[in-house]
mmCIF file with all atom_site columns, C-alpha atoms in Angstrom:
data_model
loop_
_atom_site.group_PDB
_atom_site.id
_atom_site.type_symbol
_atom_site.label_atom_id
_atom_site.label_alt_id
_atom_site.label_comp_id
_atom_site.label_asym_id
_atom_site.label_entity_id
_atom_site.label_seq_id
_atom_site.pdbx_PDB_ins_code
_atom_site.Cartn_x
_atom_site.Cartn_y
_atom_site.Cartn_z
_atom_site.occupancy
_atom_site.B_iso_or_equiv
_atom_site.pdbx_formal_charge
_atom_site.auth_seq_id
_atom_site.auth_comp_id
_atom_site.auth_asym_id
_atom_site.auth_atom_id
_atom_site.pdbx_PDB_model_num
ATOM 1   C CA . MET A 1 1   ? 32.613 7.327   -14.688 1.00 38.00 ? 1   MET A CA 1
ATOM 2   C CA . LYS A 1 2   ? 32.029 5.145   -11.635 1.00 48.00 ? 2   LYS A CA 1
ATOM 3   C CA . LYS A 1 3   ? 28.914 5.392   -9.553  1.00 55.00 ? 3   LYS A CA 1
ATOM 4   C CA . ILE A 1 4   ? 28.616 4.017   -6.025  1.00 58.00 ? 4   ILE A CA 1
ATOM 5   C CA . ILE A 1 5   ? 25.702 3.037   -3.813  1.00 61.00 ? 5   ILE A CA 1
ATOM 6   C CA . LEU A 1 6   ? 26.228 1.256   -0.516  1.00 65.00 ? 6   LEU A CA 1
ATOM 7   C CA . LEU A 1 7   ? 23.578 -1.222  0.576   1.00 69.00 ? 7   LEU A CA 1
ATOM 8   C CA . PHE A 1 8   ? 22.670 -3.182  3.665   1.00 65.00 ? 8   PHE A CA 1
ATOM 9   C CA . LEU A 1 9   ? 19.994 -5.527  4.934   1.00 67.00 ? 9   LEU A CA 1
ATOM 10  C CA . GLY A 1 10  ? 17.726 -6.724  2.199   1.00 63.00 ? 10  GLY A CA 1
ATOM 11  C CA . SER A 1 11  ? 14.530 -8.562  2.968   1.00 70.00 ? 11  SER A CA 1
ATOM 12  C CA . LEU A 1 12  ? 11.809 -10.329 1.035   1.00 66.00 ? 12  LEU A CA 1
ATOM 13  C CA . VAL A 1 13  ? 8.950  -11.046 3.368   1.00 68.00 ? 13  VAL A CA 1
ATOM 14  C CA . CYS A 1 14  ? 5.992  -13.279 2.625   1.00 63.00 ? 14  CYS A CA 1
ATOM 15  C CA . GLY A 1 15  ? 2.729  -12.540 4.396   1.00 57.00 ? 15  GLY A CA 1
ATOM 16  C CA . SER A 1 16  ? 2.209  -10.355 7.435   1.00 48.00 ? 16  SER A CA 1
ATOM 17  C CA . PHE A 1 17  ? 5.204  -8.543  8.892   1.00 46.00 ? 17  PHE A CA 1
ATOM 18  C CA . LEU A 1 18  ? 4.240  -9.819  12.316  1.00 48.00 ? 18  LEU A CA 1
ATOM 19  C CA . ILE A 1 19  ? 4.675  -13.414 11.193  1.00 54.00 ? 19  ILE A CA 1
ATOM 20  C CA . GLY A 1 20  ? 6.597  -12.865 7.948   1.00 66.00 ? 20  GLY A CA 1
ATOM 21  C CA . GLN A 1 21  ? 9.736  -14.813 7.179   1.00 80.00 ? 21  GLN A CA 1
ATOM 22  C CA . ASN A 1 22  ? 12.688 -13.391 5.241   1.00 86.00 ? 22  ASN A CA 1
ATOM 23  C CA . LEU A 1 23  ? 13.014 -15.514 2.095   1.00 88.00 ? 23  LEU A CA 1
ATOM 24  C CA . LEU A 1 24  ? 16.344 -14.101 0.889   1.00 89.00 ? 24  LEU A CA 1
ATOM 25  C CA . THR A 1 25  ? 19.649 -15.922 1.037   1.00 92.00 ? 25  THR A CA 1
ATOM 26  C CA . ASN A 1 26  ? 22.256 -13.782 2.830   1.00 92.00 ? 26  ASN A CA 1
ATOM 27  C CA . PRO A 1 27  ? 19.886 -10.831 3.361   1.00 89.00 ? 27  PRO A CA 1
ATOM 28  C CA . GLY A 1 28  ? 22.341 -8.881  5.534   1.00 89.00 ? 28  GLY A CA 1
ATOM 29  C CA . PHE A 1 29  ? 25.270 -9.322  3.122   1.00 92.00 ? 29  PHE A CA 1
ATOM 30  C CA . GLU A 1 30  ? 27.386 -10.875 5.880   1.00 94.00 ? 30  GLU A CA 1
ATOM 31  C CA . ASP A 1 31  ? 28.510 -13.973 3.915   1.00 95.00 ? 31  ASP A CA 1
ATOM 32  C CA . TRP A 1 32  ? 31.311 -13.595 1.329   1.00 97.00 ? 32  TRP A CA 1
ATOM 33  C CA . THR A 1 33  ? 32.645 -17.171 1.104   1.00 97.00 ? 33  THR A CA 1
ATOM 34  C CA . THR A 1 34  ? 31.973 -17.885 -2.591  1.00 97.00 ? 34  THR A CA 1
ATOM 35  C CA . ASN A 1 35  ? 33.582 -14.829 -4.217  1.00 96.00 ? 35  ASN A CA 1
ATOM 36  C CA . GLY A 1 36  ? 35.453 -13.266 -1.307  1.00 97.00 ? 36  GLY A CA 1
ATOM 37  C CA . ALA A 1 37  ? 35.619 -9.521  -0.672  1.00 97.00 ? 37  ALA A CA 1
ATOM 38  C CA . PRO A 1 38  ? 35.535 -8.605  -4.414  1.00 96.00 ? 38  PRO A CA 1
ATOM 39  C CA . GLY A 1 39  ? 32.006 -10.078 -4.386  1.00 94.00 ? 39  GLY A CA 1
ATOM 40  C CA . PRO A 1 40  ? 29.236 -10.266 -5.088  1.00 96.00 ? 40  PRO A CA 1
ATOM 41  C CA . PRO A 1 41  ? 28.004 -11.452 -1.683  1.00 96.00 ? 41  PRO A CA 1
ATOM 42  C CA . ASP A 1 42  ? 26.893 -15.074 -1.391  1.00 97.00 ? 42  ASP A CA 1
ATOM 43  C CA . GLY A 1 43  ? 23.415 -15.722 -2.823  1.00 96.00 ? 43  GLY A CA 1
ATOM 44  C CA . TRP A 1 44  ? 23.433 -12.621 -5.060  1.00 96.00 ? 44  TRP A CA 1
ATOM 45  C CA . SER A 1 45  ? 24.365 -12.186 -8.723  1.00 97.00 ? 45  SER A CA 1
ATOM 46  C CA . LEU A 1 46  ? 25.113 -9.265  -11.018 1.00 96.00 ? 46  LEU A CA 1
ATOM 47  C CA . SER A 1 47  ? 23.387 -8.588  -14.331 1.00 94.00 ? 47  SER A CA 1
ATOM 48  C CA . SER A 1 48  ? 26.458 -7.174  -16.060 1.00 92.00 ? 48  SER A CA 1
ATOM 49  C CA . GLY A 1 49  ? 30.239 -7.226  -16.198 1.00 90.00 ? 49  GLY A CA 1
ATOM 50  C CA . SER A 1 50  ? 29.994 -3.422  -16.030 1.00 91.00 ? 50  SER A CA 1
ATOM 51  C CA . MET A 1 51  ? 29.112 -3.704  -12.351 1.00 93.00 ? 51  MET A CA 1
ATOM 52  C CA . THR A 1 52  ? 30.893 -4.834  -9.190  1.00 93.00 ? 52  THR A CA 1
ATOM 53  C CA . ALA A 1 53  ? 29.492 -5.591  -5.738  1.00 94.00 ? 53  ALA A CA 1
ATOM 54  C CA . SER A 1 54  ? 32.376 -5.584  -3.280  1.00 93.00 ? 54  SER A CA 1
ATOM 55  C CA . GLN A 1 55  ? 32.489 -5.994  0.473   1.00 94.00 ? 55  GLN A CA 1
ATOM 56  C CA . GLU A 1 56  ? 32.236 -2.718  2.424   1.00 91.00 ? 56  GLU A CA 1
ATOM 57  C CA . SER A 1 57  ? 33.230 -2.555  6.093   1.00 90.00 ? 57  SER A CA 1
ATOM 58  C CA . SER A 1 58  ? 33.497 1.164   6.859   1.00 88.00 ? 58  SER A CA 1
ATOM 59  C CA . THR A 1 59  ? 30.162 2.650   5.703   1.00 85.00 ? 59  THR A CA 1
ATOM 60  C CA . ILE A 1 60  ? 27.588 0.220   7.078   1.00 81.00 ? 60  ILE A CA 1
ATOM 61  C CA . HIS A 1 61  ? 24.016 0.454   8.322   1.00 85.00 ? 61  HIS A CA 1
ATOM 62  C CA . GLY A 1 62  ? 24.328 -2.458  10.732  1.00 82.00 ? 62  GLY A CA 1
ATOM 63  C CA . GLY A 1 63  ? 26.126 -5.758  11.094  1.00 86.00 ? 63  GLY A CA 1
ATOM 64  C CA . THR A 1 64  ? 29.712 -6.129  9.886   1.00 91.00 ? 64  THR A CA 1
ATOM 65  C CA . TYR A 1 65  ? 29.434 -5.545  6.126   1.00 92.00 ? 65  TYR A CA 1
ATOM 66  C CA . ALA A 1 66  ? 27.521 -3.722  3.434   1.00 91.00 ? 66  ALA A CA 1
ATOM 67  C CA . VAL A 1 67  ? 27.778 -3.980  -0.358  1.00 93.00 ? 67  VAL A CA 1
ATOM 68  C CA . ASN A 1 68  ? 29.590 -1.334  -2.371  1.00 91.00 ? 68  ASN A CA 1
ATOM 69  C CA . LEU A 1 69  ? 27.977 -1.268  -5.830  1.00 91.00 ? 69  LEU A CA 1
ATOM 70  C CA . THR A 1 70  ? 29.997 0.354   -8.594  1.00 90.00 ? 70  THR A CA 1
ATOM 71  C CA . TRP A 1 71  ? 29.017 0.493   -12.256 1.00 90.00 ? 71  TRP A CA 1
ATOM 72  C CA . THR A 1 72  ? 30.501 2.009   -15.394 1.00 89.00 ? 72  THR A CA 1
ATOM 73  C CA . THR A 1 73  ? 27.620 1.917   -17.843 1.00 88.00 ? 73  THR A CA 1
ATOM 74  C CA . THR A 1 74  ? 24.714 4.218   -18.599 1.00 87.00 ? 74  THR A CA 1
ATOM 75  C CA . SER A 1 75  ? 22.480 1.159   -18.989 1.00 88.00 ? 75  SER A CA 1
ATOM 76  C CA . THR A 1 76  ? 20.379 -0.225  -16.134 1.00 90.00 ? 76  THR A CA 1
ATOM 77  C CA . VAL A 1 77  ? 22.217 -2.898  -14.156 1.00 93.00 ? 77  VAL A CA 1
ATOM 78  C CA . GLN A 1 78  ? 21.231 -4.769  -11.026 1.00 94.00 ? 78  GLN A CA 1
ATOM 79  C CA . MET A 1 79  ? 22.302 -6.975  -8.183  1.00 95.00 ? 79  MET A CA 1
ATOM 80  C CA . GLU A 1 80  ? 19.644 -9.663  -7.933  1.00 96.00 ? 80  GLU A CA 1
ATOM 81  C CA . GLN A 1 81  ? 18.400 -12.841 -6.352  1.00 95.00 ? 81  GLN A CA 1
ATOM 82  C CA . TYR A 1 82  ? 15.814 -15.335 -7.631  1.00 96.00 ? 82  TYR A CA 1
ATOM 83  C CA . VAL A 1 83  ? 13.283 -16.580 -5.071  1.00 94.00 ? 83  VAL A CA 1
ATOM 84  C CA . PRO A 1 84  ? 10.518 -19.206 -5.445  1.00 95.00 ? 84  PRO A CA 1
ATOM 85  C CA . VAL A 1 85  ? 7.023  -17.803 -4.802  1.00 94.00 ? 85  VAL A CA 1
ATOM 86  C CA . THR A 1 86  ? 3.406  -18.925 -4.714  1.00 93.00 ? 86  THR A CA 1
ATOM 87  C CA . ALA A 1 87  ? 0.976  -17.279 -7.128  1.00 95.00 ? 87  ALA A CA 1
ATOM 88  C CA . GLY A 1 88  ? -1.468 -15.128 -5.163  1.00 94.00 ? 88  GLY A CA 1
ATOM 89  C CA . GLY A 1 89  ? 0.931  -14.790 -2.227  1.00 92.00 ? 89  GLY A CA 1
ATOM 90  C CA . SER A 1 90  ? 1.837  -11.382 -0.797  1.00 92.00 ? 90  SER A CA 1
ATOM 91  C CA . TYR A 1 91  ? 5.496  -10.309 -0.826  1.00 93.00 ? 91  TYR A CA 1
ATOM 92  C CA . GLU A 1 92  ? 7.461  -7.209  0.079   1.00 92.00 ? 92  GLU A CA 1
ATOM 93  C CA . PHE A 1 93  ? 11.088 -6.426  -0.821  1.00 91.00 ? 93  PHE A CA 1
ATOM 94  C CA . SER A 1 94  ? 13.137 -3.780  0.978   1.00 90.00 ? 94  SER A CA 1
ATOM 95  C CA . PHE A 1 95  ? 16.708 -2.691  1.495   1.00 91.00 ? 95  PHE A CA 1
ATOM 96  C CA . TRP A 1 96  ? 18.698 0.231   2.899   1.00 91.00 ? 96  TRP A CA 1
ATOM 97  C CA . ALA A 1 97  ? 20.794 2.390   0.563   1.00 91.00 ? 97  ALA A CA 1
ATOM 98  C CA . PHE A 1 98  ? 23.417 5.036   1.159   1.00 90.00 ? 98  PHE A CA 1
ATOM 99  C CA . ASP A 1 99  ? 23.316 7.262   -1.912  1.00 90.00 ? 99  ASP A CA 1
ATOM 100 C CA . ASN A 1 100 ? 25.548 10.249  -1.262  1.00 87.00 ? 100 ASN A CA 1
ATOM 101 C CA . PHE A 1 101 ? 26.807 10.227  -4.854  1.00 86.00 ? 101 PHE A CA 1
ATOM 102 C CA . PRO A 1 102 ? 25.213 12.533  -7.450  1.00 84.00 ? 102 PRO A CA 1
ATOM 103 C CA . GLU A 1 103 ? 26.279 10.246  -10.325 1.00 83.00 ? 103 GLU A CA 1
ATOM 104 C CA . GLY A 1 104 ? 23.806 7.449   -9.598  1.00 87.00 ? 104 GLY A CA 1
ATOM 105 C CA . ARG A 1 105 ? 20.592 6.256   -8.002  1.00 92.00 ? 105 ARG A CA 1
ATOM 106 C CA . ALA A 1 106 ? 18.955 2.984   -7.007  1.00 93.00 ? 106 ALA A CA 1
ATOM 107 C CA . ARG A 1 107 ? 15.491 1.525   -6.638  1.00 94.00 ? 107 ARG A CA 1
ATOM 108 C CA . VAL A 1 108 ? 13.619 -1.634  -5.652  1.00 95.00 ? 108 VAL A CA 1
ATOM 109 C CA . ALA A 1 109 ? 12.347 -3.908  -8.417  1.00 96.00 ? 109 ALA A CA 1
ATOM 110 C CA . MET A 1 110 ? 10.384 -7.165  -8.295  1.00 97.00 ? 110 MET A CA 1
ATOM 111 C CA . ARG A 1 111 ? 9.975  -9.088  -11.562 1.00 98.00 ? 111 ARG A CA 1
ATOM 112 C CA . TRP A 1 112 ? 7.636  -12.084 -11.690 1.00 98.00 ? 112 TRP A CA 1
ATOM 113 C CA . TYR A 1 113 ? 8.336  -15.175 -13.857 1.00 98.00 ? 113 TYR A CA 1
ATOM 114 C CA . ASP A 1 114 ? 6.378  -18.326 -14.711 1.00 98.00 ? 114 ASP A CA 1
ATOM 115 C CA . ALA A 1 115 ? 7.493  -21.980 -14.871 1.00 98.00 ? 115 ALA A CA 1
ATOM 116 C CA . THR A 1 116 ? 8.940  -21.497 -18.385 1.00 98.00 ? 116 THR A CA 1
ATOM 117 C CA . ASN A 1 117 ? 11.031 -18.562 -17.098 1.00 97.00 ? 117 ASN A CA 1
ATOM 118 C CA . SER A 1 118 ? 8.884  -16.119 -19.077 1.00 98.00 ? 118 SER A CA 1
ATOM 119 C CA . PHE A 1 119 ? 8.459  -12.618 -17.671 1.00 98.00 ? 119 PHE A CA 1
ATOM 120 C CA . ILE A 1 120 ? 4.904  -11.940 -16.423 1.00 98.00 ? 120 ILE A CA 1
ATOM 121 C CA . SER A 1 121 ? 5.052  -8.455  -14.893 1.00 98.00 ? 121 SER A CA 1
ATOM 122 C CA . GLY A 1 122 ? 7.121  -6.245  -12.642 1.00 98.00 ? 122 GLY A CA 1
ATOM 123 C CA . TYR A 1 123 ? 7.045  -3.654  -9.915  1.00 98.00 ? 123 TYR A CA 1
ATOM 124 C CA . TYR A 1 124 ? 9.546  -0.760  -9.965  1.00 98.00 ? 124 TYR A CA 1
ATOM 125 C CA . GLY A 1 125 ? 9.794  1.503   -6.913  1.00 96.00 ? 125 GLY A CA 1
ATOM 126 C CA . ASP A 1 126 ? 10.874 5.083   -6.390  1.00 94.00 ? 126 ASP A CA 1
ATOM 127 C CA . TYR A 1 127 ? 14.490 6.164   -6.799  1.00 93.00 ? 127 TYR A CA 1
ATOM 128 C CA . THR A 1 128 ? 16.905 7.089   -4.040  1.00 93.00 ? 128 THR A CA 1
ATOM 129 C CA . THR A 1 129 ? 17.813 10.745  -3.681  1.00 91.00 ? 129 THR A CA 1
ATOM 130 C CA . ASP A 1 130 ? 21.307 12.118  -3.205  1.00 90.00 ? 130 ASP A CA 1
ATOM 131 C CA . SER A 1 131 ? 21.549 12.322  0.608   1.00 91.00 ? 131 SER A CA 1
ATOM 132 C CA . PRO A 1 132 ? 24.082 11.965  3.434   1.00 91.00 ? 132 PRO A CA 1
ATOM 133 C CA . ASP A 1 133 ? 21.574 9.683   5.238   1.00 91.00 ? 133 ASP A CA 1
ATOM 134 C CA . TRP A 1 134 ? 20.649 6.036   4.791   1.00 91.00 ? 134 TRP A CA 1
ATOM 135 C CA . GLN A 1 135 ? 17.353 5.540   2.909   1.00 92.00 ? 135 GLN A CA 1
ATOM 136 C CA . GLN A 1 136 ? 15.068 2.543   3.168   1.00 92.00 ? 136 GLN A CA 1
ATOM 137 C CA . LEU A 1 137 ? 13.516 1.507   -0.121  1.00 93.00 ? 137 LEU A CA 1
ATOM 138 C CA . VAL A 1 138 ? 10.374 -0.622  0.197   1.00 93.00 ? 138 VAL A CA 1
ATOM 139 C CA . SER A 1 139 ? 8.194  -2.179  -2.485  1.00 93.00 ? 139 SER A CA 1
ATOM 140 C CA . GLY A 1 140 ? 5.063  -2.230  -0.365  1.00 93.00 ? 140 GLY A CA 1
ATOM 141 C CA . THR A 1 141 ? 3.006  -5.412  -0.467  1.00 92.00 ? 141 THR A CA 1
ATOM 142 C CA . GLN A 1 142 ? 2.997  -6.958  -3.943  1.00 95.00 ? 142 GLN A CA 1
ATOM 143 C CA . THR A 1 143 ? 0.836  -9.924  -4.931  1.00 95.00 ? 143 THR A CA 1
ATOM 144 C CA . ALA A 1 144 ? 2.446  -12.627 -7.036  1.00 96.00 ? 144 ALA A CA 1
ATOM 145 C CA . PRO A 1 145 ? 0.394  -12.786 -10.266 1.00 98.00 ? 145 PRO A CA 1
ATOM 146 C CA . ALA A 1 146 ? -1.320 -15.903 -11.588 1.00 98.00 ? 146 ALA A CA 1
ATOM 147 C CA . GLY A 1 147 ? 1.254  -18.356 -12.924 1.00 98.00 ? 147 GLY A CA 1
ATOM 148 C CA . ALA A 1 148 ? 4.177  -16.863 -10.995 1.00 98.00 ? 148 ALA A CA 1
ATOM 149 C CA . VAL A 1 149 ? 6.641  -19.388 -9.589  1.00 97.00 ? 149 VAL A CA 1
ATOM 150 C CA . GLU A 1 150 ? 9.643  -17.097 -9.077  1.00 97.00 ? 150 GLU A CA 1
ATOM 151 C CA . VAL A 1 151 ? 10.377 -13.456 -8.320  1.00 96.00 ? 151 VAL A CA 1
ATOM 152 C CA . HIS A 1 152 ? 13.607 -11.724 -9.234  1.00 96.00 ? 152 HIS A CA 1
ATOM 153 C CA . VAL A 1 153 ? 14.265 -9.195  -6.479  1.00 95.00 ? 153 VAL A CA 1
ATOM 154 C CA . GLU A 1 154 ? 16.568 -6.550  -7.841  1.00 95.00 ? 154 GLU A CA 1
ATOM 155 C CA . VAL A 1 155 ? 18.585 -3.655  -6.497  1.00 94.00 ? 155 VAL A CA 1
ATOM 156 C CA . ARG A 1 156 ? 18.488 -1.705  -9.768  1.00 94.00 ? 156 ARG A CA 1
ATOM 157 C CA . VAL A 1 157 ? 21.004 1.088   -10.275 1.00 93.00 ? 157 VAL A CA 1
ATOM 158 C CA . TYR A 1 158 ? 21.025 3.851   -12.860 1.00 89.00 ? 158 TYR A CA 1
ATOM 159 C CA . ASP A 1 159 ? 23.299 6.562   -14.187 1.00 81.00 ? 159 ASP A CA 1
#
């Protein structure tokens, strides 16, 4: 059975929100040059062949496009991006989700890796709820652990 979550406007901010800079590539999902409308959007990858991330132009939160995530597995899958970080730095990941589908749910995840690409630790946020309204999912400020050189920001989806 297919599950669908529509997403828009991701951000990974370093430091204070007043002076923070979005570190994500294609955070608003407006660029689709590499893979076209079937996706995924430029700068993002999928963890499984059991998942698609196609261009959505009718149910959007802002801008021109959103991402329509569909998956056919009961395993956890994610749309993700890898971002260089500085150990000890403060980071926050957020995105908007439209989850009006009882078959699935989504959440924010941040997974920290060292220079050998070994997993250090992770943060996993709360799940979306089935709702006819857009929901913003936010990690809150997370500190990159000692040895971290990269964070995998993930829009994790579940059956």
